[in-house]
């Protein structure tokens, strides 16, 4: 009956049912899990999203919103038990308006990050959030509060969302937030939707804040004799008053893995650890920033401070950008995005090394040192399914506990989804889990929006 | 019975009952309204707050949280009908910890903004939010998402809150957020508390983000031949890529009012309108910023571009800072904090002038041009109570409608409280009001926290 009604409200070419659903929509990003759905639809308008949700609400059919499908935590994975409908927003991919007077752009949720960045930059503007996956959708970035490289200076997705059009679980369409810079008018429902992983509403339009495009950007590679020295330099850099756009860390051994994968040569002498710093702005300001940071880092025993030319920058970012894929090419892995306070990154890495010594589980680490966000790839190596599940669970239980002890969180920017849910729930105050579920029950009393993801039951 | 139990859980010197409650706690900031409360308490610890709230929950006694009492929208006003207990947090005024490694400070909610700013600056650090009322409490700033002068470059209070300890309406104590820079772990309950005007929880501790203290700060006065030209220059300034710390606007006539009130002399030739710009950072960067902005503004017909020396800066900010009081000294007034998109400020001001012509209601306008936040003081002049209520209501109804048509909001930074509630509710999508009330009912099922304020019933 539901499917019959569905066929009445959407053109047939926008509906896929049963065996006609491509397997990629029934799995996670890595294609490992196997789920199921009763239907997959591709709405083209907010009204179509609303109509489909109203129907799902009437028939109590769970709804799984999906953008570009790049989520790494299984946030868009359709668990077979739910018999859900997947609403894929990738056809709603228009950039609707650019307003250079208010420094805002209005987009549909299916617009890809790379397309948005290119578009606004061609107009002399700049969308600062820069998550690693450039082919993610903006709707997905909002739903996970995606972070990325440039958070040190510019913040994360949350900081750039002015206004959201959202379809609620009852099918109602609401506009949350405003095109204004300031807002002290009522509860910030917009901020509740951001990072909710589609459990409270489906974003169907977003007005995002932009800034003027920085005139220049310069990358610097700083070499260190140990990863600890590198990581402990991060607060010191920020104490100079200079805020680099990005502060990435990467161990020498990981660089070599990236070199092999890309067949590129890292444009710096071999070292145990590197910080990759980016500075942007007008030329005189960058020169002044470089001078200050270099002076301070040399006092702090940095081995080398290498300002990269254009081709050097391209090479380094290609190597930095390929790391998850380079690891994945070597063996299956579990990608993590832990975060700790910025003065605790070195301690976290040390705990990881200890855990490896104790458990035999090996990881590859790199990430955003400037904001304490460590990307660990946990390597499966030769383990069979059973060994892998047991070892991974044990390793993650101890690791996340350690991160929490350091004041950290399970997820910095990927979201909780289903992959991290058990660890998140184990480490979160039950009162806070209850609060979230109470809010969920208030907004989605039938529990049809993305059931079982993140905090939800 | 409630009062008896209260006397058992708090030392008597922390409790005031009946006639022992000073009148200032039973009124709004201007001392105009007359409310009532059954008790006023001054807890000294989070546990005391929690204990009092548990008792209030058990007896269904409404709770009104209060900080320094500087709110301009009546958010802390105890309406007599509620027979509430006022929880005043001003004795919880300790700065608990400064962490220069993570650039954070942890404070109790009763710490005053001026004290926090002075403290962190004495340690070479900087708390960027800068609301006009420096004697407001940090708890109050958080509860209204206070904005202020420096929002153009640095954002508002919301952008500087890392972690909150909150007492919920059932007395539970929870910690929301984390000391980390990034967070994609569950719903952002922290952001729900910020700006909630005490309707969902009482902030008992806050960890705030800091930055390194800018080395220098320079103020510039730019003169224009009309207020429209001044306001329309704001997006143009931002298009240079330079983001000033502050962009304030002030009409020549308002300057004269401030001069009379302070007996100071504005350090610039007479003009119809001024923009007051602040730039901060290292000296070479400020010099470069000034050059760019001056060049662009001169092309745009600015009459004069005057870089202020230290005494000039002090004078101008004294005059700018006294304006509400200068107006208030002249006659009673209603202080507004409307906000529109930054390209609509000139249109809003024009609408105000039209409304004045139509209704005879006179206003004084100044404010934060860089973020579209216009402070209007609506002058009572010689009206008696009845005339004033009728004329003010009519004026505000039309004015807020116009602001909404321009994409604006009723409150940028003061909150809705009770003063703006009717206008906020009239202009807000009923679905959004319902959503807020559903969330309120989920978190505060007995409706005891700050009843009747903002969106709540």
PDB file of N, CA, C and O in Angstrom, chain A residues 231-273:
ATOM      1  N   UNK A 231      53.863  17.696  17.988  1.00  0.00           N
ATOM      2  CA  UNK A 231      52.507  17.948  18.506  1.00  0.00           C
ATOM      3  C   UNK A 231      52.526  18.973  19.640  1.00  0.00           C
ATOM      4  O   UNK A 231      51.616  19.793  19.757  1.00  0.00           O
ATOM      5  N   UNK A 232      53.572  18.922  20.446  1.00  0.00           N
ATOM      6  CA  UNK A 232      53.641  19.879  21.554  1.00  0.00           C
ATOM      7  C   UNK A 232      53.952  21.304  21.081  1.00  0.00           C
ATOM      8  O   UNK A 232      53.809  22.260  21.842  1.00  0.00           O
ATOM      9  N   UNK A 233      54.370  21.430  19.824  1.00  0.00           N
ATOM     10  CA  UNK A 233      54.625  22.769  19.279  1.00  0.00           C
ATOM     11  C   UNK A 233      53.344  23.499  18.918  1.00  0.00           C
ATOM     12  O   UNK A 233      53.349  24.724  18.730  1.00  0.00           O
ATOM     13  N   UNK A 234      52.244  22.746  18.788  1.00  0.00           N
ATOM     14  CA  UNK A 234      51.014  23.365  18.274  1.00  0.00           C
ATOM     15  C   UNK A 234      50.497  24.508  19.153  1.00  0.00           C
ATOM     16  O   UNK A 234      50.283  25.622  18.651  1.00  0.00           O
ATOM     17  N   UNK A 235      50.332  24.293  20.485  1.00  0.00           N
ATOM     18  CA  UNK A 235      49.898  25.444  21.294  1.00  0.00           C
ATOM     19  C   UNK A 235      50.897  26.597  21.231  1.00  0.00           C
ATOM     20  O   UNK A 235      50.512  27.763  21.276  1.00  0.00           O
ATOM     21  N   UNK A 236      52.181  26.253  21.084  1.00  0.00           N
ATOM     22  CA  UNK A 236      53.217  27.294  21.011  1.00  0.00           C
ATOM     23  C   UNK A 236      53.046  28.161  19.764  1.00  0.00           C
ATOM     24  O   UNK A 236      53.261  29.374  19.800  1.00  0.00           O
ATOM     25  N   UNK A 237      52.710  27.524  18.657  1.00  0.00           N
ATOM     26  CA  UNK A 237      52.458  28.287  17.427  1.00  0.00           C
ATOM     27  C   UNK A 237      51.330  29.282  17.667  1.00  0.00           C
ATOM     28  O   UNK A 237      51.428  30.468  17.336  1.00  0.00           O
ATOM     29  N   UNK A 238      50.254  28.798  18.284  1.00  0.00           N
ATOM     30  CA  UNK A 238      49.085  29.661  18.489  1.00  0.00           C
ATOM     31  C   UNK A 238      49.374  30.784  19.488  1.00  0.00           C
ATOM     32  O   UNK A 238      48.787  31.865  19.414  1.00  0.00           O
ATOM     33  N   UNK A 239      50.321  30.544  20.401  1.00  0.00           N
ATOM     34  CA  UNK A 239      50.672  31.593  21.365  1.00  0.00           C
ATOM     35  C   UNK A 239      51.356  32.793  20.713  1.00  0.00           C
ATOM     36  O   UNK A 239      51.414  33.868  21.310  1.00  0.00           O
ATOM     37  N   UNK A 240      51.910  32.615  19.508  1.00  0.00           N
ATOM     38  CA  UNK A 240      52.524  33.756  18.814  1.00  0.00           C
ATOM     39  C   UNK A 240      51.468  34.774  18.405  1.00  0.00           C
ATOM     40  O   UNK A 240      51.798  35.896  18.015  1.00  0.00           O
ATOM     41  N   UNK A 241      50.185  34.372  18.469  1.00  0.00           N
ATOM     42  CA  UNK A 241      49.122  35.278  18.020  1.00  0.00           C
ATOM     43  C   UNK A 241      48.763  35.025  16.565  1.00  0.00           C
ATOM     44  O   UNK A 241      47.745  35.501  16.078  1.00  0.00           O
ATOM     45  N   UNK A 242      49.620  34.295  15.872  1.00  0.00           N
ATOM     46  CA  UNK A 242      49.325  33.937  14.481  1.00  0.00           C
ATOM     47  C   UNK A 242      48.408  32.708  14.495  1.00  0.00           C
ATOM     48  O   UNK A 242      48.661  31.752  15.223  1.00  0.00           O
ATOM     49  N   UNK A 243      47.347  32.759  13.713  1.00  0.00           N
ATOM     50  CA  UNK A 243      46.487  31.588  13.596  1.00  0.00           C
ATOM     51  C   UNK A 243      46.596  31.041  12.183  1.00  0.00           C
ATOM     52  O   UNK A 243      46.020  31.592  11.247  1.00  0.00           O
ATOM     53  N   UNK A 244      47.379  29.968  12.013  1.00  0.00           N
ATOM     54  CA  UNK A 244      47.476  29.399  10.675  1.00  0.00           C
ATOM     55  C   UNK A 244      46.117  28.858  10.230  1.00  0.00           C
ATOM     56  O   UNK A 244      45.262  28.536  11.053  1.00  0.00           O
ATOM     57  N   UNK A 245      45.917  28.790   8.930  1.00  0.00           N
ATOM     58  CA  UNK A 245      44.677  28.231   8.384  1.00  0.00           C
ATOM     59  C   UNK A 245      44.576  26.753   8.746  1.00  0.00           C
ATOM     60  O   UNK A 245      43.522  26.267   9.118  1.00  0.00           O
ATOM     61  N   UNK A 246      45.690  26.037   8.601  1.00  0.00           N
ATOM     62  CA  UNK A 246      45.718  24.608   8.891  1.00  0.00           C
ATOM     63  C   UNK A 246      47.013  24.275   9.623  1.00  0.00           C
ATOM     64  O   UNK A 246      48.058  24.897   9.391  1.00  0.00           O
ATOM     65  N   UNK A 247      46.929  23.326  10.537  1.00  0.00           N
ATOM     66  CA  UNK A 247      48.129  22.729  11.154  1.00  0.00           C
ATOM     67  C   UNK A 247      47.917  21.221  11.143  1.00  0.00           C
ATOM     68  O   UNK A 247      47.205  20.684  11.987  1.00  0.00           O
ATOM     69  N   UNK A 248      48.488  20.550  10.162  1.00  0.00           N
ATOM     70  CA  UNK A 248      48.363  19.094  10.026  1.00  0.00           C
ATOM     71  C   UNK A 248      49.619  18.432  10.569  1.00  0.00           C
ATOM     72  O   UNK A 248      50.717  18.990  10.474  1.00  0.00           O
ATOM     73  N   UNK A 249      49.452  17.221  11.125  1.00  0.00           N
ATOM     74  CA  UNK A 249      50.651  16.464  11.502  1.00  0.00           C
ATOM     75  C   UNK A 249      50.687  15.167  10.717  1.00  0.00           C
ATOM     76  O   UNK A 249      49.658  14.615  10.317  1.00  0.00           O
ATOM     77  N   UNK A 250      51.903  14.713  10.479  1.00  0.00           N
ATOM     78  CA  UNK A 250      52.084  13.498   9.696  1.00  0.00           C
ATOM     79  C   UNK A 250      53.458  12.907  10.055  1.00  0.00           C
ATOM     80  O   UNK A 250      54.470  13.613  10.041  1.00  0.00           O
ATOM     81  N   UNK A 251      53.439  11.642  10.440  1.00  0.00           N
ATOM     82  CA  UNK A 251      54.695  10.990  10.819  1.00  0.00           C
ATOM     83  C   UNK A 251      55.490  10.634   9.558  1.00  0.00           C
ATOM     84  O   UNK A 251      54.910  10.404   8.492  1.00  0.00           O
ATOM     85  N   UNK A 252      56.815  10.587   9.703  1.00  0.00           N
ATOM     86  CA  UNK A 252      57.669  10.260   8.555  1.00  0.00           C
ATOM     87  C   UNK A 252      57.300   8.928   7.915  1.00  0.00           C
ATOM     88  O   UNK A 252      57.277   8.803   6.683  1.00  0.00           O
ATOM     89  N   UNK A 253      56.980   7.938   8.732  1.00  0.00           N
ATOM     90  CA  UNK A 253      56.636   6.622   8.190  1.00  0.00           C
ATOM     91  C   UNK A 253      55.352   6.682   7.368  1.00  0.00           C
ATOM     92  O   UNK A 253      55.196   5.969   6.367  1.00  0.00           O
ATOM     93  N   UNK A 254      54.448   7.536   7.773  1.00  0.00           N
ATOM     94  CA  UNK A 254      53.183   7.681   7.043  1.00  0.00           C
ATOM     95  C   UNK A 254      53.425   8.417   5.717  1.00  0.00           C
ATOM     96  O   UNK A 254      52.821   8.096   4.690  1.00  0.00           O
ATOM     97  N   UNK A 255      54.342   9.375   5.762  1.00  0.00           N
ATOM     98  CA  UNK A 255      54.723  10.065   4.530  1.00  0.00           C
ATOM     99  C   UNK A 255      55.200   9.044   3.499  1.00  0.00           C
ATOM    100  O   UNK A 255      54.808   9.087   2.322  1.00  0.00           O
ATOM    101  N   UNK A 256      56.033   8.112   3.952  1.00  0.00           N
ATOM    102  CA  UNK A 256      56.576   7.103   3.016  1.00  0.00           C
ATOM    103  C   UNK A 256      55.462   6.249   2.407  1.00  0.00           C
ATOM    104  O   UNK A 256      55.510   5.912   1.217  1.00  0.00           O
ATOM    105  N   UNK A 257      54.463   5.931   3.211  1.00  0.00           N
ATOM    106  CA  UNK A 257      53.310   5.192   2.698  1.00  0.00           C
ATOM    107  C   UNK A 257      52.603   5.994   1.601  1.00  0.00           C
ATOM    108  O   UNK A 257      52.232   5.469   0.549  1.00  0.00           O
ATOM    109  N   UNK A 258      52.440   7.294   1.846  1.00  0.00           N
ATOM    110  CA  UNK A 258      51.814   8.174   0.855  1.00  0.00           C
ATOM    111  C   UNK A 258      52.673   8.304  -0.395  1.00  0.00           C
ATOM    112  O   UNK A 258      52.161   8.337  -1.519  1.00  0.00           O
ATOM    113  N   UNK A 259      53.990   8.362  -0.200  1.00  0.00           N
ATOM    114  CA  UNK A 259      54.907   8.453  -1.354  1.00  0.00           C
ATOM    115  C   UNK A 259      54.769   7.224  -2.243  1.00  0.00           C
ATOM    116  O   UNK A 259      54.689   7.339  -3.472  1.00  0.00           O
ATOM    117  N   UNK A 260      54.755   6.056  -1.602  1.00  0.00           N
ATOM    118  CA  UNK A 260      54.617   4.820  -2.393  1.00  0.00           C
ATOM    119  C   UNK A 260      53.297   4.812  -3.160  1.00  0.00           C
ATOM    120  O   UNK A 260      53.238   4.453  -4.326  1.00  0.00           O
ATOM    121  N   UNK A 261      52.219   5.240  -2.495  1.00  0.00           N
ATOM    122  CA  UNK A 261      50.893   5.173  -3.106  1.00  0.00           C
ATOM    123  C   UNK A 261      50.764   6.137  -4.280  1.00  0.00           C
ATOM    124  O   UNK A 261      50.154   5.835  -5.299  1.00  0.00           O
ATOM    125  N   UNK A 262      51.380   7.316  -4.138  1.00  0.00           N
ATOM    126  CA  UNK A 262      51.218   8.344  -5.174  1.00  0.00           C
ATOM    127  C   UNK A 262      52.375   8.376  -6.163  1.00  0.00           C
ATOM    128  O   UNK A 262      52.292   9.056  -7.186  1.00  0.00           O
ATOM    129  N   UNK A 263      53.458   7.636  -5.862  1.00  0.00           N
ATOM    130  CA  UNK A 263      54.697   7.737  -6.637  1.00  0.00           C
ATOM    131  C   UNK A 263      55.222   9.168  -6.685  1.00  0.00           C
ATOM    132  O   UNK A 263      55.823   9.604  -7.665  1.00  0.00           O
ATOM    133  N   UNK A 264      54.944   9.913  -5.637  1.00  0.00           N
ATOM    134  CA  UNK A 264      55.468  11.274  -5.551  1.00  0.00           C
ATOM    135  C   UNK A 264      56.569  11.313  -4.495  1.00  0.00           C
ATOM    136  O   UNK A 264      56.683  10.414  -3.669  1.00  0.00           O
ATOM    137  N   UNK A 265      57.366  12.374  -4.560  1.00  0.00           N
ATOM    138  CA  UNK A 265      58.463  12.549  -3.614  1.00  0.00           C
ATOM    139  C   UNK A 265      58.155  13.708  -2.676  1.00  0.00           C
ATOM    140  O   UNK A 265      57.854  14.812  -3.128  1.00  0.00           O
ATOM    141  N   UNK A 266      58.169  13.465  -1.375  1.00  0.00           N
ATOM    142  CA  UNK A 266      57.920  14.520  -0.385  1.00  0.00           C
ATOM    143  C   UNK A 266      59.027  15.562  -0.500  1.00  0.00           C
ATOM    144  O   UNK A 266      60.215  15.207  -0.451  1.00  0.00           O
ATOM    145  N   UNK A 267      58.661  16.850  -0.653  1.00  0.00           N
ATOM    146  CA  UNK A 267      59.702  17.871  -0.937  1.00  0.00           C
ATOM    147  C   UNK A 267      60.421  18.371   0.307  1.00  0.00           C
ATOM    148  O   UNK A 267      60.609  19.569   0.453  1.00  0.00           O
ATOM    149  N   UNK A 268      60.797  17.439   1.198  1.00  0.00           N
ATOM    150  CA  UNK A 268      61.537  17.858   2.393  1.00  0.00           C
ATOM    151  C   UNK A 268      62.467  16.735   2.803  1.00  0.00           C
ATOM    152  O   UNK A 268      62.200  15.568   2.514  1.00  0.00           O
ATOM    153  N   UNK A 269      63.552  17.083   3.498  1.00  0.00           N
ATOM    154  CA  UNK A 269      64.461  16.033   3.973  1.00  0.00           C
ATOM    155  C   UNK A 269      63.717  15.085   4.910  1.00  0.00           C
ATOM    156  O   UNK A 269      62.764  15.503   5.571  1.00  0.00           O
ATOM    157  N   UNK A 270      64.175  13.843   4.932  1.00  0.00           N
ATOM    158  CA  UNK A 270      63.536  12.840   5.800  1.00  0.00           C
ATOM    159  C   UNK A 270      63.571  13.282   7.261  1.00  0.00           C
ATOM    160  O   UNK A 270      64.572  13.799   7.748  1.00  0.00           O
ATOM    161  N   UNK A 271      62.451  13.076   7.945  1.00  0.00           N
ATOM    162  CA  UNK A 271      62.380  13.399   9.372  1.00  0.00           C
ATOM    163  C   UNK A 271      61.394  12.459  10.036  1.00  0.00           C
ATOM    164  O   UNK A 271      60.611  11.797   9.367  1.00  0.00           O
ATOM    165  N   UNK A 272      61.443  12.411  11.354  1.00  0.00           N
ATOM    166  CA  UNK A 272      60.537  11.525  12.093  1.00  0.00           C
ATOM    167  C   UNK A 272      59.104  12.026  12.064  1.00  0.00           C
ATOM    168  O   UNK A 272      58.154  11.242  12.043  1.00  0.00           O
ATOM    169  N   UNK A 273      58.959  13.347  12.042  1.00  0.00           N
ATOM    170  CA  UNK A 273      57.601  13.902  12.049  1.00  0.00           C
ATOM    171  C   UNK A 273      57.579  15.285  11.406  1.00  0.00           C
ATOM    172  O   UNK A 273      58.591  15.998  11.414  1.00  0.00           O
TER     173      UNK A 273
END
